[in-house]
Coordinates of C-alpha atoms in Angstrom, one line a residue:
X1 CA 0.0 0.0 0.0
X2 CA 1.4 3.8 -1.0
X3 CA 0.0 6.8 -0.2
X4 CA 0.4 10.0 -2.0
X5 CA -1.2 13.5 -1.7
X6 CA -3.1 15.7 -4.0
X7 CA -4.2 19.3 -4.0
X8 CA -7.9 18.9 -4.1
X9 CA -9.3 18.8 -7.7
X10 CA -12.5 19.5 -9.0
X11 CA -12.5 21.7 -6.0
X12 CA -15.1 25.0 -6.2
X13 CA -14.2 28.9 -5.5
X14 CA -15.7 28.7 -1.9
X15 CA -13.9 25.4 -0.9
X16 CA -10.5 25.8 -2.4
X17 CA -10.7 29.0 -0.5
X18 CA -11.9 27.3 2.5
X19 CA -9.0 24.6 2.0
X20 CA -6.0 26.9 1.4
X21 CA -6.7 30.6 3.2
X22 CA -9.5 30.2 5.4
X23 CA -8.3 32.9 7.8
X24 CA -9.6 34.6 5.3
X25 CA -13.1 33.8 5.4
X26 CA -13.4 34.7 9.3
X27 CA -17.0 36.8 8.6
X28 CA -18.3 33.2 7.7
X29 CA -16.8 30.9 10.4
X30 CA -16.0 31.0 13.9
X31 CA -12.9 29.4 13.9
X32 CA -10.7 27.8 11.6
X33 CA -10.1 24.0 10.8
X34 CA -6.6 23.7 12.8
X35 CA -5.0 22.0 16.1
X36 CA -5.2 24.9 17.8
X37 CA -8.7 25.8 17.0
X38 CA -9.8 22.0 18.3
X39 CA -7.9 22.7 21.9
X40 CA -9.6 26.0 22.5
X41 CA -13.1 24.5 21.3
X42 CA -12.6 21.7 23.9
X43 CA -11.7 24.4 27.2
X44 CA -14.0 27.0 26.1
X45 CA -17.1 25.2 24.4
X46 CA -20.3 24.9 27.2
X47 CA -20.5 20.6 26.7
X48 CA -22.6 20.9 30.4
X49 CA -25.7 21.8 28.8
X50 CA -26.5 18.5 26.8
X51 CA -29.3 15.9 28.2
X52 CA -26.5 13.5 28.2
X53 CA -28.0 10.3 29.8
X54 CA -31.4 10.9 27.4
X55 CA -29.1 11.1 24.1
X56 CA -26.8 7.9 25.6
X57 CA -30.2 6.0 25.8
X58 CA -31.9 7.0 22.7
X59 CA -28.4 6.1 20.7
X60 CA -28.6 2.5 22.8
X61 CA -32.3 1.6 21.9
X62 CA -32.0 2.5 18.0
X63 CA -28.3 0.8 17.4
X64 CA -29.8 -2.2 19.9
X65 CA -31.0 -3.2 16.6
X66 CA -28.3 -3.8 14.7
X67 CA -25.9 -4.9 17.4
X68 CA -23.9 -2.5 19.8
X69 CA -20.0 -3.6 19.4
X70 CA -17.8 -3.9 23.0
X71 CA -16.4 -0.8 22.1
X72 CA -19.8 0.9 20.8
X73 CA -21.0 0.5 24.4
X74 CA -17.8 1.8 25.8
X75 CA -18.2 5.2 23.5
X76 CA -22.1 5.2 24.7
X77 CA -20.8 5.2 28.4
X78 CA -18.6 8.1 27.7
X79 CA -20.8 10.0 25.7
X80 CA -23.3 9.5 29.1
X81 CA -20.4 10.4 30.9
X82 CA -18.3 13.7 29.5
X83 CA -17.1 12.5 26.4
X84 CA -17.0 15.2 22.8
X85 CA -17.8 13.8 19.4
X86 CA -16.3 14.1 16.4
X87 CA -20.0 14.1 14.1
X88 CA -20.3 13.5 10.4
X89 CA -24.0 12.8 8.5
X90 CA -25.1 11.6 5.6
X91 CA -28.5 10.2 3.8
X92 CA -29.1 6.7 3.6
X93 CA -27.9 5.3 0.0
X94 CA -28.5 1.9 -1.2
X95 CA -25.2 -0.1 -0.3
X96 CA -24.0 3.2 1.6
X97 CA -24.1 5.0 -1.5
X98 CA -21.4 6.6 -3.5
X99 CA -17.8 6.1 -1.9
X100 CA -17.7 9.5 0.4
X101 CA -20.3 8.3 2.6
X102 CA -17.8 5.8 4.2
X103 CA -14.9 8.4 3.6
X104 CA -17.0 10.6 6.1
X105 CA -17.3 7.4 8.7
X106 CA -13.3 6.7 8.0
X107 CA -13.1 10.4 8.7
X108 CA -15.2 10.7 12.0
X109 CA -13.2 7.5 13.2
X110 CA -9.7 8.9 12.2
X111 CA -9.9 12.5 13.7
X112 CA -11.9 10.9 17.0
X113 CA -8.8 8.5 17.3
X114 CA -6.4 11.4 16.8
X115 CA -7.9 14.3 19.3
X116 CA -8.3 10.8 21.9
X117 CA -4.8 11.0 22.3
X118 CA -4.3 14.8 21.7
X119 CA -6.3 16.0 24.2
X120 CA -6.4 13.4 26.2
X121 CA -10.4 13.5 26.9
X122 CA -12.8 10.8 25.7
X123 CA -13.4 11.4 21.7
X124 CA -16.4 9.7 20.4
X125 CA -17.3 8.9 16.4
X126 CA -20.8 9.7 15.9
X127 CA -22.5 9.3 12.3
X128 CA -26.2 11.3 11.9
X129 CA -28.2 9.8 9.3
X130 CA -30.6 12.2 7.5
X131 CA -33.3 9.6 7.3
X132 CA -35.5 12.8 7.5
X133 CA -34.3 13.4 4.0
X134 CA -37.3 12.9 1.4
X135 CA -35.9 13.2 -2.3
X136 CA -35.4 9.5 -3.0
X137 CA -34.2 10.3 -6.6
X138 CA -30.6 11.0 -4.4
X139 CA -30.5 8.1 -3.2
X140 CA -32.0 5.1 -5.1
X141 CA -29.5 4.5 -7.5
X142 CA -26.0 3.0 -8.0
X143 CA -23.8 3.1 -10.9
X144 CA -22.6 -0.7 -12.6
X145 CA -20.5 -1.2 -15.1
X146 CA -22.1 -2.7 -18.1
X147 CA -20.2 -3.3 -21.4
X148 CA -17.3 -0.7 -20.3
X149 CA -19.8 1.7 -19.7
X150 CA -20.9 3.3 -16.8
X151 CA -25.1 3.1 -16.3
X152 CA -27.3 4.3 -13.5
X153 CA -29.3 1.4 -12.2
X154 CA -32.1 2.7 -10.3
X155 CA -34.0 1.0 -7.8
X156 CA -37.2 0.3 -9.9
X157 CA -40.1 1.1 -7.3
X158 CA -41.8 4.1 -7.7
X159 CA -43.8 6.1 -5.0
X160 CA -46.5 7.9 -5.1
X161 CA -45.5 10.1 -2.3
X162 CA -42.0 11.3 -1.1
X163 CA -41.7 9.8 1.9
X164 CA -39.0 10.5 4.3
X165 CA -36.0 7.6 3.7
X166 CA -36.7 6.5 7.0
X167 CA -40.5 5.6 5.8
X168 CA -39.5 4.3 1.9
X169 CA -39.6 0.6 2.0
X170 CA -38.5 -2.2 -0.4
X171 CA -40.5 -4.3 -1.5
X172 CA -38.9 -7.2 -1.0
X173 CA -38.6 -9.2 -4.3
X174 CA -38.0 -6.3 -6.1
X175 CA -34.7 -5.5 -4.0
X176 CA -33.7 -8.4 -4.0
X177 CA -33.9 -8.6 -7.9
X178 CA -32.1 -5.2 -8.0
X179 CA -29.2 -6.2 -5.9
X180 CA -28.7 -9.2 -7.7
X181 CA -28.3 -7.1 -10.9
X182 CA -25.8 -5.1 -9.5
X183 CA -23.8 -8.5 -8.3
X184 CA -24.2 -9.7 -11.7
X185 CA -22.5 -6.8 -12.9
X186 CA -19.3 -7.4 -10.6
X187 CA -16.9 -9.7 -11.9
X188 CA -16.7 -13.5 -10.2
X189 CA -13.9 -13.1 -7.7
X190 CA -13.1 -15.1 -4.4
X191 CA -15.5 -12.6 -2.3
X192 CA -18.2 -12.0 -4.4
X193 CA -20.3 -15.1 -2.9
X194 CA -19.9 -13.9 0.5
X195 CA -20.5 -10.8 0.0
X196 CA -23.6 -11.0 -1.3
X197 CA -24.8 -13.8 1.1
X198 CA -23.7 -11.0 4.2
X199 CA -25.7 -8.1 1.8
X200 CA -29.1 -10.0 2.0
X201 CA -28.9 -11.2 5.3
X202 CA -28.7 -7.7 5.7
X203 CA -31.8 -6.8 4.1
X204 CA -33.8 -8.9 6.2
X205 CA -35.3 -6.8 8.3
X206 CA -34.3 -3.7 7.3
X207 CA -36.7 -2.9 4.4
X208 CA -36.2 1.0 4.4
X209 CA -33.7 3.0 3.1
X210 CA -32.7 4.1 6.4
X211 CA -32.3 0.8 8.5
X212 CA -30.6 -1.0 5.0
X213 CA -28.1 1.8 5.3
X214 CA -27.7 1.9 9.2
X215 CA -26.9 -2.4 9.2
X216 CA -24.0 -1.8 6.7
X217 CA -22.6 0.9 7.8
X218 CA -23.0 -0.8 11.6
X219 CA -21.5 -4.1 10.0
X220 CA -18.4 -2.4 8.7
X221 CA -17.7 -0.1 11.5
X222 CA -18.6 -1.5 14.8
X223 CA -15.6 -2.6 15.9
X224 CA -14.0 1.0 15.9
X225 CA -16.8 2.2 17.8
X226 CA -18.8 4.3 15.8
X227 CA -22.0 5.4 16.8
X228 CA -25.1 5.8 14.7
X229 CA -28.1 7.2 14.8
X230 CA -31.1 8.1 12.7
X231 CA -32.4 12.1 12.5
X232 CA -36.2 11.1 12.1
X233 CA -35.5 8.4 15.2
X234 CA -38.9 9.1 16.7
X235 CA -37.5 8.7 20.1
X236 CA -34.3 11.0 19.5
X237 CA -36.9 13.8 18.0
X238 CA -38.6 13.9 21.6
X239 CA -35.3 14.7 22.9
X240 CA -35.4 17.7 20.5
X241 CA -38.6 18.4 22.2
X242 CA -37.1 22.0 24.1
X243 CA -34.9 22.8 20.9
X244 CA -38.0 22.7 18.4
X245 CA -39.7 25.3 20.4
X246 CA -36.6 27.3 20.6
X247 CA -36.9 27.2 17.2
X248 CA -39.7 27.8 16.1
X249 CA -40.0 31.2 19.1
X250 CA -37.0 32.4 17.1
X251 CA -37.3 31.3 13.5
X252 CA -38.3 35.1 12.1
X253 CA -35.2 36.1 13.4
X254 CA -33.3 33.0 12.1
X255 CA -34.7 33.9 8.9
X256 CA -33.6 37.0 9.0
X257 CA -29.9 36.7 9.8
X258 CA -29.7 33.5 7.6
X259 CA -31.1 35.7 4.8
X260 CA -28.5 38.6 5.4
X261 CA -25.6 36.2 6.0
X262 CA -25.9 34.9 2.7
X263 CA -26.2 38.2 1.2
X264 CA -22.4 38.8 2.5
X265 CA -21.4 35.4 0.7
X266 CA -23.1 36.2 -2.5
X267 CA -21.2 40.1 -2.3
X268 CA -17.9 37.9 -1.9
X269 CA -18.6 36.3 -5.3
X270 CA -19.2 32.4 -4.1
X271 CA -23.1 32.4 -4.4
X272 CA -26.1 31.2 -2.5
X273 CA -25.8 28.0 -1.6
X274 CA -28.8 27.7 0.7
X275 CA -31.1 30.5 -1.2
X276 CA -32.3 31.5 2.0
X277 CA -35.6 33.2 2.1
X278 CA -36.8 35.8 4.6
X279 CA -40.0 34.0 5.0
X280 CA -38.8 31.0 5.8
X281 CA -39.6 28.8 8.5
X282 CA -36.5 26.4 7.8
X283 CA -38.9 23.7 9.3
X284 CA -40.7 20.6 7.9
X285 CA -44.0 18.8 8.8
X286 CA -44.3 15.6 8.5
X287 CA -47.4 13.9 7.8
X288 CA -47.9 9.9 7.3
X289 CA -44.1 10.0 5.8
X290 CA -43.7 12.9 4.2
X291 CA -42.7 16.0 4.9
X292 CA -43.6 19.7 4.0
X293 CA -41.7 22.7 4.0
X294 CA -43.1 25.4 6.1
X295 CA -43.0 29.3 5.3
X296 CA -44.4 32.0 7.7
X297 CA -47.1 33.7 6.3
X298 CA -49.3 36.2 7.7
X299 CA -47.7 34.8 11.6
X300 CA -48.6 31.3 10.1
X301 CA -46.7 28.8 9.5
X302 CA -47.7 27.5 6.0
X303 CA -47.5 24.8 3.2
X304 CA -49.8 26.1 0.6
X305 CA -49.9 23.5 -1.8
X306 CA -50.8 21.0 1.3
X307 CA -52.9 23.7 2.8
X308 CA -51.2 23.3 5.7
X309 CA -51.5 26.1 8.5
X310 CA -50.4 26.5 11.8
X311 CA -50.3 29.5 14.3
X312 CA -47.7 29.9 16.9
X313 CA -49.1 28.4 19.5
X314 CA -50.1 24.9 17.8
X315 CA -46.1 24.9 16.2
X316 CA -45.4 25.0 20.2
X317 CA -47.8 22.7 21.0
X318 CA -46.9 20.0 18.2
X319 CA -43.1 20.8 19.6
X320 CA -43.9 19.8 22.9
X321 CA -46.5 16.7 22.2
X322 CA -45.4 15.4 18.7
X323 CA -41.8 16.4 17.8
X324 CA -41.7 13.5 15.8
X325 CA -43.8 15.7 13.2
X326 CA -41.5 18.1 12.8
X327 CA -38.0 17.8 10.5
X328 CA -35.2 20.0 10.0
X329 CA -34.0 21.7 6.6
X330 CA -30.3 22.3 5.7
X331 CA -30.4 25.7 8.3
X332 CA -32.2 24.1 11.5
X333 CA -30.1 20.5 11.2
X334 CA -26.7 21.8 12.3
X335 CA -27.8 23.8 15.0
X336 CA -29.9 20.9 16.3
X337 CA -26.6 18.9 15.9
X338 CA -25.2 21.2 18.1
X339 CA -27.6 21.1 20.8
X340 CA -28.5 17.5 20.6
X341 CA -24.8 16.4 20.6
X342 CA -21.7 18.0 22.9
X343 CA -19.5 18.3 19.4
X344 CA -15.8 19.0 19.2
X345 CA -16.1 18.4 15.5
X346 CA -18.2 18.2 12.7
X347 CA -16.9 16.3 9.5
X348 CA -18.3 18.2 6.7
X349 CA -17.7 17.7 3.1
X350 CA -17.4 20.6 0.2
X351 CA -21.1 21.4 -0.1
X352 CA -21.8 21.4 3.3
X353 CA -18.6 23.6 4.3
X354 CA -20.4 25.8 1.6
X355 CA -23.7 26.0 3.2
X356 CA -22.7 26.4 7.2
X357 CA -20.8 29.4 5.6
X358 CA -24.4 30.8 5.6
X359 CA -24.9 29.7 9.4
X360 CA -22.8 31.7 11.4
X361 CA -24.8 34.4 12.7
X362 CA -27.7 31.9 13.2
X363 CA -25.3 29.9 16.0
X364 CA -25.1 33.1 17.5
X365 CA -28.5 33.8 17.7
X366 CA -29.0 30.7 20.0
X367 CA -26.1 32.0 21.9
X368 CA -23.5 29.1 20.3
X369 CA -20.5 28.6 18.1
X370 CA -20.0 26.9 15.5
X371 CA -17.5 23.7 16.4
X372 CA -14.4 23.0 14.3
X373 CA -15.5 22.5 10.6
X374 CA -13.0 19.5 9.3
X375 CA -13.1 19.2 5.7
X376 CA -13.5 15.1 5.5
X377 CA -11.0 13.2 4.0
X378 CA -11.3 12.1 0.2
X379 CA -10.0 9.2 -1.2
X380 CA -9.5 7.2 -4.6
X381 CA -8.2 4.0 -4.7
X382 CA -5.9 3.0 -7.5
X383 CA -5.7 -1.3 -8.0
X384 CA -2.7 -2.5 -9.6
X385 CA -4.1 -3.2 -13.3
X386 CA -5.0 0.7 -12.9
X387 CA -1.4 1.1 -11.9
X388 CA -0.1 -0.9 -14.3
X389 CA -1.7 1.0 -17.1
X390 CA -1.0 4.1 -15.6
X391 CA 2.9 3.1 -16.0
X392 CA 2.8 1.5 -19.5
X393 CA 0.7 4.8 -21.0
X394 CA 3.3 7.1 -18.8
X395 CA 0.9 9.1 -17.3
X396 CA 0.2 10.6 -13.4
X397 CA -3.4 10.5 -11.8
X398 CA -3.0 14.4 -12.1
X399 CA -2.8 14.0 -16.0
X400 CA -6.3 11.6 -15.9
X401 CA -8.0 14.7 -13.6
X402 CA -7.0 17.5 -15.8
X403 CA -8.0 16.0 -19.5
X404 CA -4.5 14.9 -20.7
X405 CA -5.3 11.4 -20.5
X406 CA -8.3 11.8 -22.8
X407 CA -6.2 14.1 -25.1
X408 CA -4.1 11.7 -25.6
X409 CA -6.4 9.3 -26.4
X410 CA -8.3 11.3 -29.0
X411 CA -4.8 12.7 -30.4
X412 CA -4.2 8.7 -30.7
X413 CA -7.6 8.1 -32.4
X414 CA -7.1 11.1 -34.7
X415 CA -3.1 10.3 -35.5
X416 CA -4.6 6.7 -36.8
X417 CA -7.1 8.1 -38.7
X418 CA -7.8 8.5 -43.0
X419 CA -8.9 12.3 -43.0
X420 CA -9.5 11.0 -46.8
X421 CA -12.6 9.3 -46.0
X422 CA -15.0 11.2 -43.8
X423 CA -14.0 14.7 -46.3
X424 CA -14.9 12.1 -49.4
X425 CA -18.0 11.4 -47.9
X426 CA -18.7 14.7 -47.3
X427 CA -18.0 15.5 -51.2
X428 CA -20.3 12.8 -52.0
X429 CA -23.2 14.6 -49.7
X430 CA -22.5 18.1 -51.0
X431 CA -22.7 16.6 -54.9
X432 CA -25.8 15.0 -53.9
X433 CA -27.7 18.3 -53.2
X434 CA -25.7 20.1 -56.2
X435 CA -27.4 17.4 -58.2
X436 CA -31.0 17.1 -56.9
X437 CA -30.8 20.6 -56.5
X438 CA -30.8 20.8 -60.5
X439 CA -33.2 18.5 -60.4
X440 CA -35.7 20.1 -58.4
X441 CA -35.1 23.2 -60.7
X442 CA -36.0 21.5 -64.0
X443 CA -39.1 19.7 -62.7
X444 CA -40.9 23.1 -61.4
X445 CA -39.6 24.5 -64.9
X446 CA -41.5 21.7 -66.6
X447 CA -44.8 22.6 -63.9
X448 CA -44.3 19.4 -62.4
X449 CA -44.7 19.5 -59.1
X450 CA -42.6 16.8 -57.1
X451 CA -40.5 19.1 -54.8
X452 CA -41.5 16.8 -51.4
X453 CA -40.3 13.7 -53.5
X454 CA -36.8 14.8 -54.4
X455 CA -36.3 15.7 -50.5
X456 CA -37.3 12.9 -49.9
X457 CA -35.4 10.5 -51.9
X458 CA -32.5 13.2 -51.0
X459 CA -33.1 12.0 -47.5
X460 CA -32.7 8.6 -48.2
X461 CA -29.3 9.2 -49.8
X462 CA -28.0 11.4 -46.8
X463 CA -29.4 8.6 -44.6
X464 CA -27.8 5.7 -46.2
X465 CA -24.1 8.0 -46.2
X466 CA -24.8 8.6 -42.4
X467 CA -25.3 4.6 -41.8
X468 CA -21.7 4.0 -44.0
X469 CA -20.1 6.8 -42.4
X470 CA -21.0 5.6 -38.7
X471 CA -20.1 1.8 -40.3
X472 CA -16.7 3.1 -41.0
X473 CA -16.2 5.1 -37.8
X474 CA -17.4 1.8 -35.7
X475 CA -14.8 -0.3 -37.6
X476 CA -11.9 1.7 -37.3
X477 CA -12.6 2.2 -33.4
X478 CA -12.8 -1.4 -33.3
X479 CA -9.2 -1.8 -34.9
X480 CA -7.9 0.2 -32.3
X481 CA -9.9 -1.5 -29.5
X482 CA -7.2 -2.9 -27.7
X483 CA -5.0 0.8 -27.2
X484 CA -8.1 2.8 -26.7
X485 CA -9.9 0.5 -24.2
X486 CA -6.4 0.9 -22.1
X487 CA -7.7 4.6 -21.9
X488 CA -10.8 4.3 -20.8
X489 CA -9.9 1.5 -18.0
X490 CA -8.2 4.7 -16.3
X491 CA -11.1 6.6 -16.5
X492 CA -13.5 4.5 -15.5
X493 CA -11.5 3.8 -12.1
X494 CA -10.2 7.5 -11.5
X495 CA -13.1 9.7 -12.7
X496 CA -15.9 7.6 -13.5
X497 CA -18.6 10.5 -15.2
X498 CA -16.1 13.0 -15.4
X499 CA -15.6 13.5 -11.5
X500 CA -14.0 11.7 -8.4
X501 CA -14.1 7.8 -7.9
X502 CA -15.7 8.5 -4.7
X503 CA -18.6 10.2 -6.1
X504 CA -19.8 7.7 -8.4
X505 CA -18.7 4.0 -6.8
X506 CA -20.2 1.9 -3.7
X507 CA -18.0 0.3 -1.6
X508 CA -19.6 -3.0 -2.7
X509 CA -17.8 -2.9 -5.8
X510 CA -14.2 -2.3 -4.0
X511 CA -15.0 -5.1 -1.7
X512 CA -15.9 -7.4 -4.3
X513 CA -12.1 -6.6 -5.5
X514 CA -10.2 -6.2 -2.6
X515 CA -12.0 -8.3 0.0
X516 CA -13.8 -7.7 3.4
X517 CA -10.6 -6.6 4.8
X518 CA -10.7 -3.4 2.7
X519 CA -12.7 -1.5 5.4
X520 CA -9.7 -2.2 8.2
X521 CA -7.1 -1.6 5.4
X522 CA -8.4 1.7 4.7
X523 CA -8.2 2.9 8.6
X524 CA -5.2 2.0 8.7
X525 CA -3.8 4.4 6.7
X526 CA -1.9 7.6 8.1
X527 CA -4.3 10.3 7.0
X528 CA -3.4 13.7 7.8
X529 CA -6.6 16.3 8.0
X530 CA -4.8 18.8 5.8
X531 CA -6.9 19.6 2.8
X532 CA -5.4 16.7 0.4
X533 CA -6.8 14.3 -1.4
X534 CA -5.7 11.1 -0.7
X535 CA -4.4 8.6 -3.4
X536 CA -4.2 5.1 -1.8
X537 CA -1.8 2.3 -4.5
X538 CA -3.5 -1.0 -3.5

């Protein structure tokens, strides 16, 4: 195994500048993403305030589940006790979803290891699930690789309604059919009958997006400890009871400051990435599984569409007797994070660093900072074929991110190619309509009237030079089959659909390769939290 580091690409404006000068963006952040910022958040932040012994027993009863690891229980006891986390989130993909979502659990575990031994205080991994999240279309897909091409194989079932994840089920046969396809799409190796065996014995039970998601993640990470739970966990949103109704007393002026931050981020040239309204509640309702965005309207809280109204007093009233039918939006969730959850560190990746940008003012206006934001670690994984090729084409995995490799691959098509051809055929087309032009001209001098059939037959010729010309082109990208497919081997494993590996790849499909082991291999590398993307040689 050999590591090497990258300077983030495909990075944006507002997270390169987050990445390399963030001192810089001090009117957006409360601190910045460094040692010393993590030892002054750990003597200065208030981490007496949480309902400690209520969070440690809501986290037991929803991961009792799954199955609570010896050293699960251990961070649980802590947490009850006076132990910090280190918190990442994520929505609940089929098979984890793309590749990030267990970069973000590595992460969590990695820099909860690290300030452990730092600090010297109890440093606990936590993983928040937005099962509160309701646009399936994110999250019901995976991509395979079918005939050297990537497709999007979507899980088939449609709903009628957008459910929260935590409230989409499977139905059963038809998961079952969809996971096989994507095992059919892996090639045979040593681990791909396990694998699949431990995948639906998964399943069993957990027929929502949420508890499929929470019994992989707990299978590959419980013996480090990490701790999950579920945002729409009706038990953990009665806990939020108190915080809902702070809320909800103060969500005018929320809208307000949220609205005016992001006015200041949009001046500095890096957009909105909220959109923040000043009418805003930043609050769902949910109702039988799905949720509805509230506005305030009139000193209502309102859903139009739904017809959905509420005054004051009944949003404080469903706060305090039915939390569990309210939801959080991309303003409210990190400051209920931060008032659930006694947090050192939050784990964020480049859209979310983009959109707590927006949120500083609104942690002061419940009289709290925002904790250390540490970009997560980002990984690809090269495997030795990919290595191998990489060698024998003499190119870097810098040259495959910037275009070269592709350049090279069309300079190599082009170089091979009879430029004699395609410009004769072109001739041939162009002679054509010379030709039928005439003829068109002679018939109407003649008064006979036939204009639609010469276009048509015309047609017919351009179509059958189209078919030939496409003919030729398929043959002579078949003659070089066996350079070109070298090509797009790389790409496929470095930047599947133009962008990073871990945007576009389960772990399924590593694990299928590399073995069950992959998981441990992967934490045992010697990440540093400094802005780099990582570049693991397996």
């Amino acid at each position: 195994m050999r590591l090497e580091q990258y300077t983030q690409p495909f990075a944006s404006s507002f997270y390169k500048k987050y990445l390399e000068d963030v001192a810089n963006l001090s009117s957006f952040f409360h601190c910045e993403w460094n040692q010393k910022a993590l030892n002054k958040r750990v003597k200065e932040a208030n981490f007496t305030k949480h309902k400690r012994t209520e969070l440690a027993d809501v986290i037991t009863t929803y991961m009792s589940e799954y199955g609570i690891s010896k050293k699960s229980s251990q961070h649980i006891n802590e947490l009850k006790d006076n132990g910090v986390v280190v918190i990442g989130g994520q929505q609940a993909g089929i098979l984890s979803g793309p590749l990030y979502s267990i970069h973000k659990a590595i992460s969590v575990i990695t820099l909860a290891k690290q300030q452990r031994e730092t600090l010297g205080v109890p440093v606990i991994p936590v993983f928040w699930i937005a099962g509160e999240d309701h646009d399936i279309d994110e999250i019901n897909h995976v991509y395979i690789d079918r005939s050297r091409k990537l497709q999007k194989l979507v899980y088939p079932e449609k709903s009628r309604t957008k459910k929260i994840a935590s409230e989409a089920t499977f139905d059963q046969q038809l998961i079952k059919e969809y996971l096989d396809e994507i095992f059919k799409s892996l090639p045979e190796t040593l681990y791909t009958k396990d694998l699949k065996s431990n995948v639906l014995e998964l399943l069993d039970n957990n027929l929502t997006y949420t508890s499929f998601f929470t019994a992989l993640m707990n299978e590959l990470f419980q013996e480090e400890g990490l701790l999950l739970i579920d945002a729409a966990y009706e038990p953990l949103r009665k806990l939020e009871s108190d915080y809902f109704q702070l809320q909800i007393l103060h969500s005018s002026e929320l809208a307000k400051v949220v609205f005016e931050h992001e006015e200041k981020i949009a001046l500095e040239g890096f957009g909105t990435p909220i959109q923040a309204k000043e009418s805003a509640a930043h609050l769902f309702y949910v109702e039988a599984g799905e949720r509805f965005l509230l506005e305030r309207v009139n000193n209502q809280f309102v859903h139009e569409a739904k017809g959905i109204s509420f005054t004051l007093d009944e949003m404080m009233e469903i706060a305090r007797e039915h939390p569990e039918k309210l939801s959080n939006n991309v303003v409210t969730r990190p400051i209920m994070q931060e008032m659930v959850f006694p947090v050192l560190s939050f784990i964020a990746g480049p859209g979310e660093i983009a959109y707590w940008g927006a949120l500083k003012t609104a942690f002061e206006l419940f009289d709290m900072k925002m904790p250390v934001l540490m970009p997560r670690i980002s990984i690809s994984i090269v495997n030795a074929n990919t290595q191998s090729l990489l060698e024998k084409l003499s190119f870097t995995i810098e040259d495959v991110w910037d275009g070269s490799l592709q350049d090279a691959k069309l300079h190599y098509i082009n170089s091979n190619r009879n430029e004699e051809v395609p410009h004769l055929i072109e001739e041939i087309k162009a002679d054509l309509i010379e030709k039928y032009g005439k003829l068109e001209q002679l018939l109407m001098k003649d008064g006979l009237k036939l204009s639609p059939l010469v276009q048509k037959n015309l047609k017919n010729h351009e179509k059958q030079l189209n078919f030939i010309n496409n003919a030729i082109e398929d043959t002579f990208l078949s003659k070089l089959d066996a350079t070109t497919n070298r090509y797009d081997r790389i790409s496929m494993n470095l930047m599947p659909n133009d962008g990073l590996q871990e945007r576009t790849y389960t772990p399924i499909q590593l694990m299928n390769e590399y073995g069950p082991s992959l998981i441990k291999q992967l934490l045992e590398v010697p990440y540093e939290f400094n802005g780099k993307h990582h570049v693991i040689y397996l």
